[in-house]
Amino acid sequence: MEATMLTRLEVDGFKNMVNFSLDFGPYTCIAGPNGAGKSNIFDAIRFLSLLTDHTINEAALQTRNAGEETGNIQDLFFFGAGERSSRMRFLAEMIVDEKVRDDFGREAKASSSFLQYEIAFRYADPSPTTGFLGGLLLEKEELNYITQQEAIHRLKFPNRKNKFLNSVVHNSRRGAGFISTKQDPTTGQAAISVHQDGGSRGRERPSPAKMAAKTIIGTENTSFTPTILAARNEMRSWRVLALDPAAMRRPDHSTQPPGIAANGAHIPATLQHLAYAAPQDDPEYDVCGQMSRRLSELAPVKGVSVDEDKQRQRLALEIMEHSGLKLQANSISDGTLRFLALAALAETVDESAVICMEEPENGIHPAKLNAMNRLLHDIAVDPEEEAVAPDNPLRQVIVATHSPYFVQLQDK
């Protein structure tokens, strides 16, 4: 069973964040007025996720508002008292899926499932001498393990140790971590070493930090370093949803793989897949019926279905009102579409992920916000009732809101 979760984030020097730290639970609601910097938390998470597939400077430029007009990466650094910081640091603690498969199809198992990842950068100006165009230079990168005993104190949310914690936190590593940074005695510069999972320390492979175009997390992708690969897979799975009504309204081709995209696309393909993949030993399970029941809390809806046009090989979303009127996707409200996309995520039990979302209250009448609140809680894992299992997947929900109505619904 896949298991992924971001349990703690520390940020220093990024945007408006100075010595910032936040512990996350299965469901976390971040509340504050507009302009308080809630979005910057998601930007930090997205930046770390982008580092798994892009060069350091590409990831920086793809982070929201990173010099959109000037292409100036310095805009990501904290600015205060008339001065701009030249360094930024990130630390993330995370639960990862132990089972990994590399690009060659080779399977392996990570030595530890609870990891601490730390990375730091400094800004460097363009250099005509070296040809460096300016941007971020890697100063430090480390990946260490957290033991089960330490996890008891690191996890700040209520959980049943004998069930939840024991089902997701495992460690067989001793001694050094998996990535370390030390000063090279010859050059005096920071050098980053990779320690393979074999043995207590693993074989070191040092590389000069400042020469790195990509992070170690972004380059190691073989079964010989399964714990680093597990961390990479975890960070890659962090999703910041930006649900787009236009994307959610588009029909899918009949061959579209299932899975709700970050913009909310592919609701029809996902529902169709869930219907086909319904457990044979549970004939009463009806995904569209379950979606209809959820949606009825929000709107007068009788049914949710997927219209399959076999000739055109097209799948389209439609809902039926209590009056019997069928509505195509282009006639469904934005708020209803957002709710449907999240409801589809809730039904996708084989997909574990960290799901971040801003302003879940958008498009929802205040009187109906409790339906959205319940849905978001249903998506997240329940750490108090049982162990992580197919019917309780380790999914995490982090939302940011400025709605006092939505805040009042928390802990109810």
mmCIF file of C-alpha atoms in Angstrom:
data_model
loop_
_atom_site.group_PDB
_atom_site.id
_atom_site.type_symbol
_atom_site.label_atom_id
_atom_site.label_comp_id
_atom_site.label_asym_id
_atom_site.label_seq_id
_atom_site.Cartn_x
_atom_site.Cartn_y
_atom_site.Cartn_z
ATOM 1 C CA MET A 1 0.000 0.000 0.000
ATOM 2 C CA GLU A 2 1.433 3.348 -0.996
ATOM 3 C CA ALA A 3 2.116 5.728 1.863
ATOM 4 C CA THR A 4 3.035 9.377 1.437
ATOM 5 C CA MET A 5 2.764 12.309 3.798
ATOM 6 C CA LEU A 6 4.455 15.651 4.475
ATOM 7 C CA THR A 7 4.648 15.991 8.251
ATOM 8 C CA ARG A 8 6.796 19.120 8.724
ATOM 9 C CA LEU A 9 8.071 22.031 6.658
ATOM 10 C CA GLU A 10 10.732 24.577 7.595
ATOM 11 C CA VAL A 11 11.547 27.531 5.337
ATOM 12 C CA ASP A 12 13.962 30.425 5.786
ATOM 13 C CA GLY A 13 14.689 33.206 3.287
ATOM 14 C CA PHE A 14 12.012 32.264 0.729
ATOM 15 C CA LYS A 15 9.554 35.064 -0.133
ATOM 16 C CA ASN A 16 8.093 36.357 3.160
ATOM 17 C CA MET A 17 9.130 33.311 5.188
ATOM 18 C CA VAL A 18 11.838 33.759 7.833
ATOM 19 C CA ASN A 19 12.528 30.951 10.328
ATOM 20 C CA PHE A 20 9.138 29.549 9.377
ATOM 21 C CA SER A 21 8.046 26.092 10.515
ATOM 22 C CA LEU A 22 4.772 24.207 10.356
ATOM 23 C CA ASP A 23 3.765 20.692 11.400
ATOM 24 C CA PHE A 24 1.113 19.047 9.248
ATOM 25 C CA GLY A 25 -1.478 16.419 10.052
ATOM 26 C CA PRO A 26 -3.588 14.270 7.737
ATOM 27 C CA TYR A 27 -5.858 17.295 7.315
ATOM 28 C CA THR A 28 -4.489 20.803 7.855
ATOM 29 C CA CYS A 29 -6.426 24.043 7.389
ATOM 30 C CA ILE A 30 -4.311 27.211 7.143
ATOM 31 C CA ALA A 31 -6.402 30.328 7.735
ATOM 32 C CA GLY A 32 -5.552 33.995 7.343
ATOM 33 C CA PRO A 33 -6.501 37.199 5.531
ATOM 34 C CA ASN A 34 -5.568 37.911 1.932
ATOM 35 C CA GLY A 35 -1.922 38.900 1.597
ATOM 36 C CA ALA A 36 -0.816 37.067 4.748
ATOM 37 C CA GLY A 37 1.413 34.707 2.766
ATOM 38 C CA LYS A 38 -0.641 31.494 2.840
ATOM 39 C CA SER A 39 0.096 30.918 -0.844
ATOM 40 C CA ASN A 40 3.830 31.080 -0.176
ATOM 41 C CA ILE A 41 3.598 27.862 1.853
ATOM 42 C CA PHE A 42 2.227 26.092 -1.213
ATOM 43 C CA ASP A 43 4.852 27.769 -3.401
ATOM 44 C CA ALA A 44 7.590 26.362 -1.162
ATOM 45 C CA ILE A 45 6.046 22.884 -1.395
ATOM 46 C CA ARG A 46 5.733 23.188 -5.165
ATOM 47 C CA PHE A 47 9.346 24.384 -5.516
ATOM 48 C CA LEU A 48 10.608 21.318 -3.655
ATOM 49 C CA SER A 49 8.426 19.118 -5.848
ATOM 50 C CA LEU A 50 9.705 20.756 -9.042
ATOM 51 C CA LEU A 51 13.298 20.029 -8.007
ATOM 52 C CA THR A 52 12.637 16.308 -8.555
ATOM 53 C CA ASP A 53 12.241 16.736 -12.328
ATOM 54 C CA HIS A 54 13.903 20.035 -13.260
ATOM 55 C CA THR A 55 17.198 21.815 -12.891
ATOM 56 C CA ILE A 56 17.489 24.053 -9.862
ATOM 57 C CA ASN A 57 17.006 27.273 -11.807
ATOM 58 C CA GLU A 58 14.196 25.845 -13.951
ATOM 59 C CA ALA A 59 12.342 24.901 -10.768
ATOM 60 C CA ALA A 60 12.868 28.398 -9.378
ATOM 61 C CA LEU A 61 11.565 30.073 -12.534
ATOM 62 C CA GLN A 62 8.472 27.855 -12.567
ATOM 63 C CA THR A 63 7.599 28.795 -9.004
ATOM 64 C CA ARG A 64 4.776 31.301 -8.813
ATOM 65 C CA ASN A 65 5.752 34.965 -9.320
ATOM 66 C CA ALA A 66 9.434 34.130 -9.790
ATOM 67 C CA GLY A 67 10.298 37.143 -11.878
ATOM 68 C CA GLU A 68 7.314 36.706 -14.199
ATOM 69 C CA GLU A 69 8.191 39.893 -16.067
ATOM 70 C CA THR A 70 11.955 40.063 -15.565
ATOM 71 C CA GLY A 71 12.974 36.429 -15.146
ATOM 72 C CA ASN A 72 14.770 37.455 -11.959
ATOM 73 C CA ILE A 73 15.135 34.531 -9.568
ATOM 74 C CA GLN A 74 16.107 36.988 -6.827
ATOM 75 C CA ASP A 75 12.397 37.764 -6.476
ATOM 76 C CA LEU A 76 12.053 34.463 -4.599
ATOM 77 C CA PHE A 77 14.323 35.648 -1.780
ATOM 78 C CA PHE A 78 13.055 37.402 1.332
ATOM 79 C CA PHE A 79 13.118 41.192 1.127
ATOM 80 C CA GLY A 80 12.949 43.240 4.322
ATOM 81 C CA ALA A 81 14.372 46.409 5.869
ATOM 82 C CA GLY A 82 15.523 47.524 2.426
ATOM 83 C CA GLU A 83 17.692 44.447 1.896
ATOM 84 C CA ARG A 84 17.191 41.197 0.029
ATOM 85 C CA SER A 85 18.419 37.926 1.479
ATOM 86 C CA SER A 86 20.908 35.956 -0.600
ATOM 87 C CA ARG A 87 20.247 32.562 0.960
ATOM 88 C CA MET A 88 17.267 30.267 1.359
ATOM 89 C CA ARG A 89 16.853 26.989 3.219
ATOM 90 C CA PHE A 90 14.167 24.304 3.219
ATOM 91 C CA LEU A 91 13.589 21.273 5.425
ATOM 92 C CA ALA A 92 10.855 18.692 4.926
ATOM 93 C CA GLU A 93 9.998 15.654 7.007
ATOM 94 C CA MET A 94 7.976 13.048 5.148
ATOM 95 C CA ILE A 95 6.605 9.539 5.203
ATOM 96 C CA VAL A 96 7.417 7.761 1.943
ATOM 97 C CA ASP A 97 6.386 4.594 0.167
ATOM 98 C CA GLU A 98 9.084 1.982 0.801
ATOM 99 C CA LYS A 99 8.493 0.104 -2.439
ATOM 100 C CA VAL A 100 10.124 1.710 -5.477
ATOM 101 C CA ARG A 101 10.663 0.903 -9.127
ATOM 102 C CA ASP A 102 13.329 2.645 -11.206
ATOM 103 C CA ASP A 103 13.239 3.621 -14.885
ATOM 104 C CA PHE A 104 14.536 0.168 -15.829
ATOM 105 C CA GLY A 105 11.666 -1.576 -14.065
ATOM 106 C CA ARG A 106 13.848 -2.848 -11.235
ATOM 107 C CA GLU A 107 12.073 -3.033 -7.889
ATOM 108 C CA ALA A 108 13.680 -2.300 -4.544
ATOM 109 C CA LYS A 109 12.791 -1.369 -0.975
ATOM 110 C CA ALA A 110 13.862 1.747 0.898
ATOM 111 C CA SER A 111 15.751 1.316 4.171
ATOM 112 C CA SER A 112 13.584 3.899 5.908
ATOM 113 C CA SER A 113 10.069 5.211 5.365
ATOM 114 C CA PHE A 114 10.290 8.352 7.559
ATOM 115 C CA LEU A 115 12.821 10.819 6.167
ATOM 116 C CA GLN A 116 14.144 14.325 6.748
ATOM 117 C CA TYR A 117 15.278 16.234 3.667
ATOM 118 C CA GLU A 118 17.196 19.516 3.933
ATOM 119 C CA ILE A 119 18.425 21.731 1.119
ATOM 120 C CA ALA A 120 19.939 25.225 0.971
ATOM 121 C CA PHE A 121 20.819 27.643 -1.832
ATOM 122 C CA ARG A 122 22.494 30.986 -2.271
ATOM 123 C CA TYR A 123 22.086 33.493 -5.065
ATOM 124 C CA ALA A 124 25.057 34.199 -7.316
ATOM 125 C CA ASP A 125 25.313 37.012 -9.860
ATOM 126 C CA PRO A 126 26.219 36.321 -13.506
ATOM 127 C CA SER A 127 29.921 35.662 -14.043
ATOM 128 C CA PRO A 128 31.539 36.489 -17.410
ATOM 129 C CA THR A 129 34.594 34.508 -16.321
ATOM 130 C CA THR A 130 32.814 31.194 -15.769
ATOM 131 C CA GLY A 131 29.887 31.816 -18.082
ATOM 132 C CA PHE A 132 27.421 31.403 -15.204
ATOM 133 C CA LEU A 133 24.199 33.245 -16.083
ATOM 134 C CA GLY A 134 23.213 33.965 -12.507
ATOM 135 C CA GLY A 135 20.762 32.146 -10.268
ATOM 136 C CA LEU A 136 20.728 29.609 -7.472
ATOM 137 C CA LEU A 137 23.786 27.691 -6.341
ATOM 138 C CA LEU A 138 23.387 24.571 -4.237
ATOM 139 C CA GLU A 139 25.071 24.894 -0.831
ATOM 140 C CA LYS A 140 23.722 21.944 1.106
ATOM 141 C CA GLU A 141 21.646 18.826 0.519
ATOM 142 C CA GLU A 142 21.024 16.123 3.089
ATOM 143 C CA LEU A 143 18.661 13.174 3.464
ATOM 144 C CA ASN A 144 18.473 11.464 6.846
ATOM 145 C CA TYR A 145 16.237 8.856 8.426
ATOM 146 C CA ILE A 146 13.896 9.127 11.404
ATOM 147 C CA THR A 147 13.527 6.060 13.618
ATOM 148 C CA GLN A 148 10.201 4.732 14.824
ATOM 149 C CA GLN A 149 11.021 5.814 18.376
ATOM 150 C CA GLU A 150 11.755 9.349 17.172
ATOM 151 C CA ALA A 151 8.587 9.312 15.068
ATOM 152 C CA ILE A 152 6.452 9.060 18.200
ATOM 153 C CA HIS A 153 7.566 12.579 19.132
ATOM 154 C CA ARG A 154 7.888 13.970 15.583
ATOM 155 C CA LEU A 155 4.280 13.291 14.556
ATOM 156 C CA LYS A 156 2.276 16.091 16.165
ATOM 157 C CA PHE A 157 -1.196 14.797 15.304
ATOM 158 C CA PRO A 158 -3.175 12.207 17.325
ATOM 159 C CA ASN A 159 -2.601 8.668 16.077
ATOM 160 C CA ARG A 160 -2.744 5.106 17.265
ATOM 161 C CA LYS A 161 0.857 3.986 17.632
ATOM 162 C CA ASN A 162 0.120 0.271 17.393
ATOM 163 C CA LYS A 163 -1.920 0.694 14.232
ATOM 164 C CA PHE A 164 -1.234 3.840 12.234
ATOM 165 C CA LEU A 165 2.400 4.522 13.141
ATOM 166 C CA ASN A 166 3.498 0.893 12.937
ATOM 167 C CA SER A 167 1.883 0.547 9.521
ATOM 168 C CA VAL A 168 3.758 3.461 7.927
ATOM 169 C CA VAL A 169 7.041 4.024 9.812
ATOM 170 C CA HIS A 170 9.817 1.464 9.318
ATOM 171 C CA ASN A 171 13.593 1.772 9.517
ATOM 172 C CA SER A 172 16.513 -0.626 9.130
ATOM 173 C CA ARG A 173 19.209 2.037 8.627
ATOM 174 C CA ARG A 174 21.989 2.610 11.122
ATOM 175 C CA GLY A 175 24.766 5.188 11.115
ATOM 176 C CA ALA A 176 24.955 7.816 8.373
ATOM 177 C CA GLY A 177 22.041 9.048 6.329
ATOM 178 C CA PHE A 178 21.603 8.802 2.561
ATOM 179 C CA ILE A 179 22.814 12.226 1.370
ATOM 180 C CA SER A 180 25.337 14.340 3.284
ATOM 181 C CA THR A 181 27.230 17.595 2.786
ATOM 182 C CA LYS A 182 30.769 18.157 4.062
ATOM 183 C CA GLN A 183 33.602 20.537 3.327
ATOM 184 C CA ASP A 184 36.101 19.105 0.855
ATOM 185 C CA PRO A 185 39.510 19.318 2.610
ATOM 186 C CA THR A 186 41.266 19.860 -0.728
ATOM 187 C CA THR A 187 39.154 22.676 -2.169
ATOM 188 C CA GLY A 188 37.504 24.013 0.961
ATOM 189 C CA GLN A 189 34.190 23.893 -0.922
ATOM 190 C CA ALA A 190 31.005 22.063 0.041
ATOM 191 C CA ALA A 191 30.833 18.537 -1.387
ATOM 192 C CA ILE A 192 27.697 16.409 -1.450
ATOM 193 C CA SER A 193 27.984 12.642 -0.981
ATOM 194 C CA VAL A 194 25.508 9.892 -1.796
ATOM 195 C CA HIS A 195 25.459 6.897 0.555
ATOM 196 C CA GLN A 196 23.947 3.772 -0.927
ATOM 197 C CA ASP A 197 21.545 1.709 1.149
ATOM 198 C CA GLY A 198 23.960 -1.211 1.496
ATOM 199 C CA GLY A 199 25.772 -1.424 4.818
ATOM 200 C CA SER A 200 25.588 0.921 7.774
ATOM 201 C CA ARG A 201 27.129 3.826 5.919
ATOM 202 C CA GLY A 202 27.051 2.915 2.266
ATOM 203 C CA ARG A 203 29.660 3.865 -0.302
ATOM 204 C CA GLU A 204 30.271 7.625 -0.627
ATOM 205 C CA ARG A 205 30.229 9.388 -3.993
ATOM 206 C CA PRO A 206 31.105 13.076 -3.332
ATOM 207 C CA SER A 207 30.413 15.852 -5.851
ATOM 208 C CA PRO A 208 31.072 19.620 -5.602
ATOM 209 C CA ALA A 209 27.833 21.321 -4.566
ATOM 210 C CA LYS A 210 28.235 24.611 -6.416
ATOM 211 C CA MET A 211 28.678 22.861 -9.766
ATOM 212 C CA ALA A 212 25.352 21.036 -9.518
ATOM 213 C CA ALA A 213 22.704 21.941 -12.079
ATOM 214 C CA LYS A 214 20.261 19.558 -10.401
ATOM 215 C CA THR A 215 19.826 18.267 -6.881
ATOM 216 C CA ILE A 216 20.745 14.731 -5.882
ATOM 217 C CA ILE A 217 17.035 14.054 -5.358
ATOM 218 C CA GLY A 218 16.486 15.170 -8.945
ATOM 219 C CA THR A 219 19.183 12.947 -10.439
ATOM 220 C CA GLU A 220 19.235 9.673 -8.486
ATOM 221 C CA ASN A 221 16.730 7.366 -10.136
ATOM 222 C CA THR A 222 18.060 3.817 -9.818
ATOM 223 C CA SER A 223 17.283 0.890 -7.544
ATOM 224 C CA PHE A 224 20.842 1.140 -6.154
ATOM 225 C CA THR A 225 19.690 4.131 -4.051
ATOM 226 C CA PRO A 226 16.115 3.096 -3.211
ATOM 227 C CA THR A 227 15.632 5.429 -0.243
ATOM 228 C CA ILE A 228 16.648 8.488 -2.281
ATOM 229 C CA LEU A 229 14.335 7.278 -5.044
ATOM 230 C CA ALA A 230 11.527 6.876 -2.491
ATOM 231 C CA ALA A 231 12.059 10.474 -1.336
ATOM 232 C CA ARG A 232 12.016 11.647 -4.942
ATOM 233 C CA ASN A 233 8.748 9.808 -5.612
ATOM 234 C CA GLU A 234 7.209 11.311 -2.487
ATOM 235 C CA MET A 235 8.165 14.888 -3.342
ATOM 236 C CA ARG A 236 7.046 14.407 -6.931
ATOM 237 C CA SER A 237 3.591 13.358 -5.670
ATOM 238 C CA TRP A 238 2.988 16.651 -3.847
ATOM 239 C CA ARG A 239 0.130 18.242 -5.768
ATOM 240 C CA VAL A 240 -0.982 21.864 -5.561
ATOM 241 C CA LEU A 241 -4.452 21.870 -7.096
ATOM 242 C CA ALA A 242 -5.514 24.844 -9.195
ATOM 243 C CA LEU A 243 -8.912 23.629 -10.397
ATOM 244 C CA ASP A 244 -9.792 25.217 -13.738
ATOM 245 C CA PRO A 245 -13.474 25.126 -14.805
ATOM 246 C CA ALA A 246 -12.501 24.989 -18.495
ATOM 247 C CA ALA A 247 -10.292 21.939 -17.915
ATOM 248 C CA MET A 248 -12.945 20.227 -15.802
ATOM 249 C CA ARG A 249 -15.569 20.729 -18.508
ATOM 250 C CA ARG A 250 -13.510 19.196 -21.311
ATOM 251 C CA PRO A 251 -14.503 15.676 -22.412
ATOM 252 C CA ASP A 252 -11.890 12.921 -22.383
ATOM 253 C CA HIS A 253 -10.783 10.566 -25.113
ATOM 254 C CA SER A 254 -11.828 6.998 -24.319
ATOM 255 C CA THR A 255 -8.155 5.995 -24.014
ATOM 256 C CA GLN A 256 -7.306 8.716 -21.476
ATOM 257 C CA PRO A 257 -5.619 7.172 -18.392
ATOM 258 C CA PRO A 258 -7.514 7.810 -15.143
ATOM 259 C CA GLY A 259 -6.425 10.346 -12.551
ATOM 260 C CA ILE A 260 -7.554 13.855 -11.678
ATOM 261 C CA ALA A 261 -4.998 16.383 -12.947
ATOM 262 C CA ALA A 262 -3.835 19.383 -10.912
ATOM 263 C CA ASN A 263 -6.224 21.584 -12.938
ATOM 264 C CA GLY A 264 -9.135 19.183 -12.352
ATOM 265 C CA ALA A 265 -9.151 17.640 -15.826
ATOM 266 C CA HIS A 266 -10.126 14.020 -16.572
ATOM 267 C CA ILE A 267 -13.165 13.604 -14.333
ATOM 268 C CA PRO A 268 -14.986 11.486 -17.001
ATOM 269 C CA ALA A 269 -12.023 9.143 -17.589
ATOM 270 C CA THR A 270 -11.474 8.714 -13.856
ATOM 271 C CA LEU A 271 -15.135 7.902 -13.156
ATOM 272 C CA GLN A 272 -15.235 5.477 -16.072
ATOM 273 C CA HIS A 273 -12.138 3.700 -14.781
ATOM 274 C CA LEU A 274 -13.520 3.518 -11.237
ATOM 275 C CA ALA A 275 -16.760 2.022 -12.546
ATOM 276 C CA TYR A 276 -14.885 -0.642 -14.530
ATOM 277 C CA ALA A 277 -12.524 -1.350 -11.637
ATOM 278 C CA ALA A 278 -15.306 -1.838 -9.066
ATOM 279 C CA PRO A 279 -14.526 -4.814 -6.811
ATOM 280 C CA GLN A 280 -16.141 -8.004 -8.096
ATOM 281 C CA ASP A 281 -16.869 -9.182 -4.563
ATOM 282 C CA ASP A 282 -18.884 -6.046 -3.809
ATOM 283 C CA PRO A 283 -21.675 -5.848 -6.406
ATOM 284 C CA GLU A 284 -23.405 -3.111 -4.419
ATOM 285 C CA TYR A 285 -20.504 -0.681 -4.903
ATOM 286 C CA ASP A 286 -21.508 1.979 -7.405
ATOM 287 C CA VAL A 287 -19.035 4.811 -7.882
ATOM 288 C CA CYS A 288 -21.489 7.035 -9.752
ATOM 289 C CA GLY A 289 -24.079 6.351 -7.068
ATOM 290 C CA GLN A 290 -21.562 7.314 -4.394
ATOM 291 C CA MET A 291 -20.714 10.494 -6.314
ATOM 292 C CA SER A 292 -24.430 11.267 -6.632
ATOM 293 C CA ARG A 293 -24.942 10.889 -2.882
ATOM 294 C CA ARG A 294 -22.041 13.203 -2.158
ATOM 295 C CA LEU A 295 -23.178 15.780 -4.686
ATOM 296 C CA SER A 296 -26.759 15.741 -3.373
ATOM 297 C CA GLU A 297 -25.418 17.420 -0.220
ATOM 298 C CA LEU A 298 -24.437 20.361 -2.396
ATOM 299 C CA ALA A 299 -27.107 20.577 -5.110
ATOM 300 C CA PRO A 300 -30.459 18.981 -6.077
ATOM 301 C CA VAL A 301 -28.820 16.190 -8.056
ATOM 302 C CA LYS A 302 -30.293 12.752 -8.715
ATOM 303 C CA GLY A 303 -27.434 11.152 -10.603
ATOM 304 C CA VAL A 304 -23.887 11.512 -11.934
ATOM 305 C CA SER A 305 -22.879 9.598 -15.052
ATOM 306 C CA VAL A 306 -20.398 9.389 -17.916
ATOM 307 C CA ASP A 307 -21.785 9.619 -21.440
ATOM 308 C CA GLU A 308 -19.703 7.389 -23.722
ATOM 309 C CA ASP A 309 -19.728 8.232 -27.425
ATOM 310 C CA LYS A 310 -18.144 5.103 -28.905
ATOM 311 C CA GLN A 311 -18.149 6.429 -32.441
ATOM 312 C CA ARG A 312 -16.195 9.538 -31.514
ATOM 313 C CA GLN A 313 -14.341 7.737 -28.690
ATOM 314 C CA ARG A 314 -15.297 10.448 -26.263
ATOM 315 C CA LEU A 315 -16.243 10.442 -22.595
ATOM 316 C CA ALA A 316 -18.315 13.336 -21.258
ATOM 317 C CA LEU A 317 -19.538 14.176 -17.773
ATOM 318 C CA GLU A 318 -23.226 14.722 -17.137
ATOM 319 C CA ILE A 319 -25.508 15.049 -14.129
ATOM 320 C CA MET A 320 -29.250 14.584 -13.736
ATOM 321 C CA GLU A 321 -31.329 16.897 -11.599
ATOM 322 C CA HIS A 322 -34.316 15.704 -9.571
ATOM 323 C CA SER A 323 -36.542 17.162 -12.281
ATOM 324 C CA GLY A 324 -35.106 14.627 -14.726
ATOM 325 C CA LEU A 325 -33.187 17.274 -16.669
ATOM 326 C CA LYS A 326 -29.733 16.141 -17.796
ATOM 327 C CA LEU A 327 -26.965 18.729 -17.702
ATOM 328 C CA GLN A 328 -23.790 18.486 -19.756
ATOM 329 C CA ALA A 329 -20.501 19.678 -18.294
ATOM 330 C CA ASN A 330 -20.756 23.107 -19.940
ATOM 331 C CA SER A 331 -23.985 23.717 -17.983
ATOM 332 C CA ILE A 332 -22.633 22.642 -14.598
ATOM 333 C CA SER A 333 -21.576 25.408 -12.192
ATOM 334 C CA ASP A 334 -17.927 25.990 -11.327
ATOM 335 C CA GLY A 335 -18.502 25.124 -7.661
ATOM 336 C CA THR A 336 -20.212 21.847 -8.537
ATOM 337 C CA LEU A 337 -17.349 20.898 -10.855
ATOM 338 C CA ARG A 338 -14.781 21.607 -8.133
ATOM 339 C CA PHE A 339 -16.767 19.418 -5.758
ATOM 340 C CA LEU A 340 -16.993 16.623 -8.350
ATOM 341 C CA ALA A 341 -13.242 16.661 -8.998
ATOM 342 C CA LEU A 342 -12.526 16.295 -5.278
ATOM 343 C CA ALA A 343 -15.220 13.624 -4.888
ATOM 344 C CA ALA A 344 -13.521 11.635 -7.658
ATOM 345 C CA LEU A 345 -10.220 11.944 -5.759
ATOM 346 C CA ALA A 346 -11.948 10.624 -2.637
ATOM 347 C CA GLU A 347 -13.064 7.507 -4.515
ATOM 348 C CA THR A 348 -9.615 6.808 -5.983
ATOM 349 C CA VAL A 349 -8.452 4.605 -3.126
ATOM 350 C CA ASP A 350 -5.275 3.403 -4.868
ATOM 351 C CA GLU A 351 -3.830 6.897 -5.210
ATOM 352 C CA SER A 352 -1.855 8.242 -2.271
ATOM 353 C CA ALA A 353 -0.782 11.853 -2.442
ATOM 354 C CA VAL A 354 -0.270 15.136 -0.645
ATOM 355 C CA ILE A 355 -3.055 17.375 -1.942
ATOM 356 C CA CYS A 356 -2.806 21.148 -1.445
ATOM 357 C CA MET A 357 -5.673 23.467 -2.308
ATOM 358 C CA GLU A 358 -6.339 27.165 -1.914
ATOM 359 C CA GLU A 359 -9.761 28.590 -1.107
ATOM 360 C CA PRO A 360 -11.872 25.406 -1.190
ATOM 361 C CA GLU A 361 -14.874 27.600 -0.441
ATOM 362 C CA ASN A 362 -14.804 29.198 -3.911
ATOM 363 C CA GLY A 363 -18.087 28.749 -5.766
ATOM 364 C CA ILE A 364 -19.792 27.120 -2.760
ATOM 365 C CA HIS A 365 -22.709 28.785 -0.963
ATOM 366 C CA PRO A 366 -21.859 29.408 2.727
ATOM 367 C CA ALA A 367 -24.808 27.229 3.754
ATOM 368 C CA LYS A 368 -23.282 24.297 1.826
ATOM 369 C CA LEU A 369 -19.672 24.659 2.984
ATOM 370 C CA ASN A 370 -20.032 21.815 5.462
ATOM 371 C CA ALA A 371 -20.436 19.383 2.543
ATOM 372 C CA MET A 372 -17.087 20.550 1.151
ATOM 373 C CA ASN A 373 -15.501 20.340 4.602
ATOM 374 C CA ARG A 374 -16.702 16.747 5.084
ATOM 375 C CA LEU A 375 -15.472 15.765 1.627
ATOM 376 C CA LEU A 376 -11.966 17.120 2.261
ATOM 377 C CA HIS A 377 -11.791 15.273 5.580
ATOM 378 C CA ASP A 378 -12.969 12.081 3.876
ATOM 379 C CA ILE A 379 -10.112 12.318 1.366
ATOM 380 C CA ALA A 380 -7.528 12.453 4.172
ATOM 381 C CA VAL A 381 -6.365 9.360 6.036
ATOM 382 C CA ASP A 382 -7.854 8.665 9.467
ATOM 383 C CA PRO A 383 -4.873 8.039 11.800
ATOM 384 C CA GLU A 384 -6.949 7.337 14.903
ATOM 385 C CA GLU A 385 -9.239 4.558 13.763
ATOM 386 C CA GLU A 386 -7.128 1.995 11.946
ATOM 387 C CA ALA A 387 -3.909 1.202 10.127
ATOM 388 C CA VAL A 388 -3.232 2.442 6.626
ATOM 389 C CA ALA A 389 -5.008 0.048 4.244
ATOM 390 C CA PRO A 390 -6.822 0.086 0.880
ATOM 391 C CA ASP A 391 -9.942 1.423 2.614
ATOM 392 C CA ASN A 392 -7.884 3.989 4.565
ATOM 393 C CA PRO A 393 -5.185 5.172 2.110
ATOM 394 C CA LEU A 394 -2.482 7.507 3.376
ATOM 395 C CA ARG A 395 -3.664 10.668 1.673
ATOM 396 C CA GLN A 396 -3.095 14.123 3.076
ATOM 397 C CA VAL A 397 -5.058 17.318 2.530
ATOM 398 C CA ILE A 398 -3.674 20.811 3.170
ATOM 399 C CA VAL A 399 -6.007 23.736 2.476
ATOM 400 C CA ALA A 400 -5.634 27.500 2.797
ATOM 401 C CA THR A 401 -8.639 29.745 3.320
ATOM 402 C CA HIS A 402 -9.585 33.292 4.222
ATOM 403 C CA SER A 403 -13.261 32.401 4.771
ATOM 404 C CA PRO A 404 -14.412 32.766 8.402
ATOM 405 C CA TYR A 405 -17.371 30.514 7.558
ATOM 406 C CA PHE A 406 -15.064 27.687 6.500
ATOM 407 C CA VAL A 407 -12.822 28.181 9.541
ATOM 408 C CA GLN A 408 -15.827 27.844 11.861
ATOM 409 C CA LEU A 409 -16.500 24.369 10.459
ATOM 410 C CA GLN A 410 -13.126 22.979 11.513
ATOM 411 C CA ASP A 411 -13.040 20.505 14.417
ATOM 412 C CA LYS A 412 -16.776 19.979 14.161
#
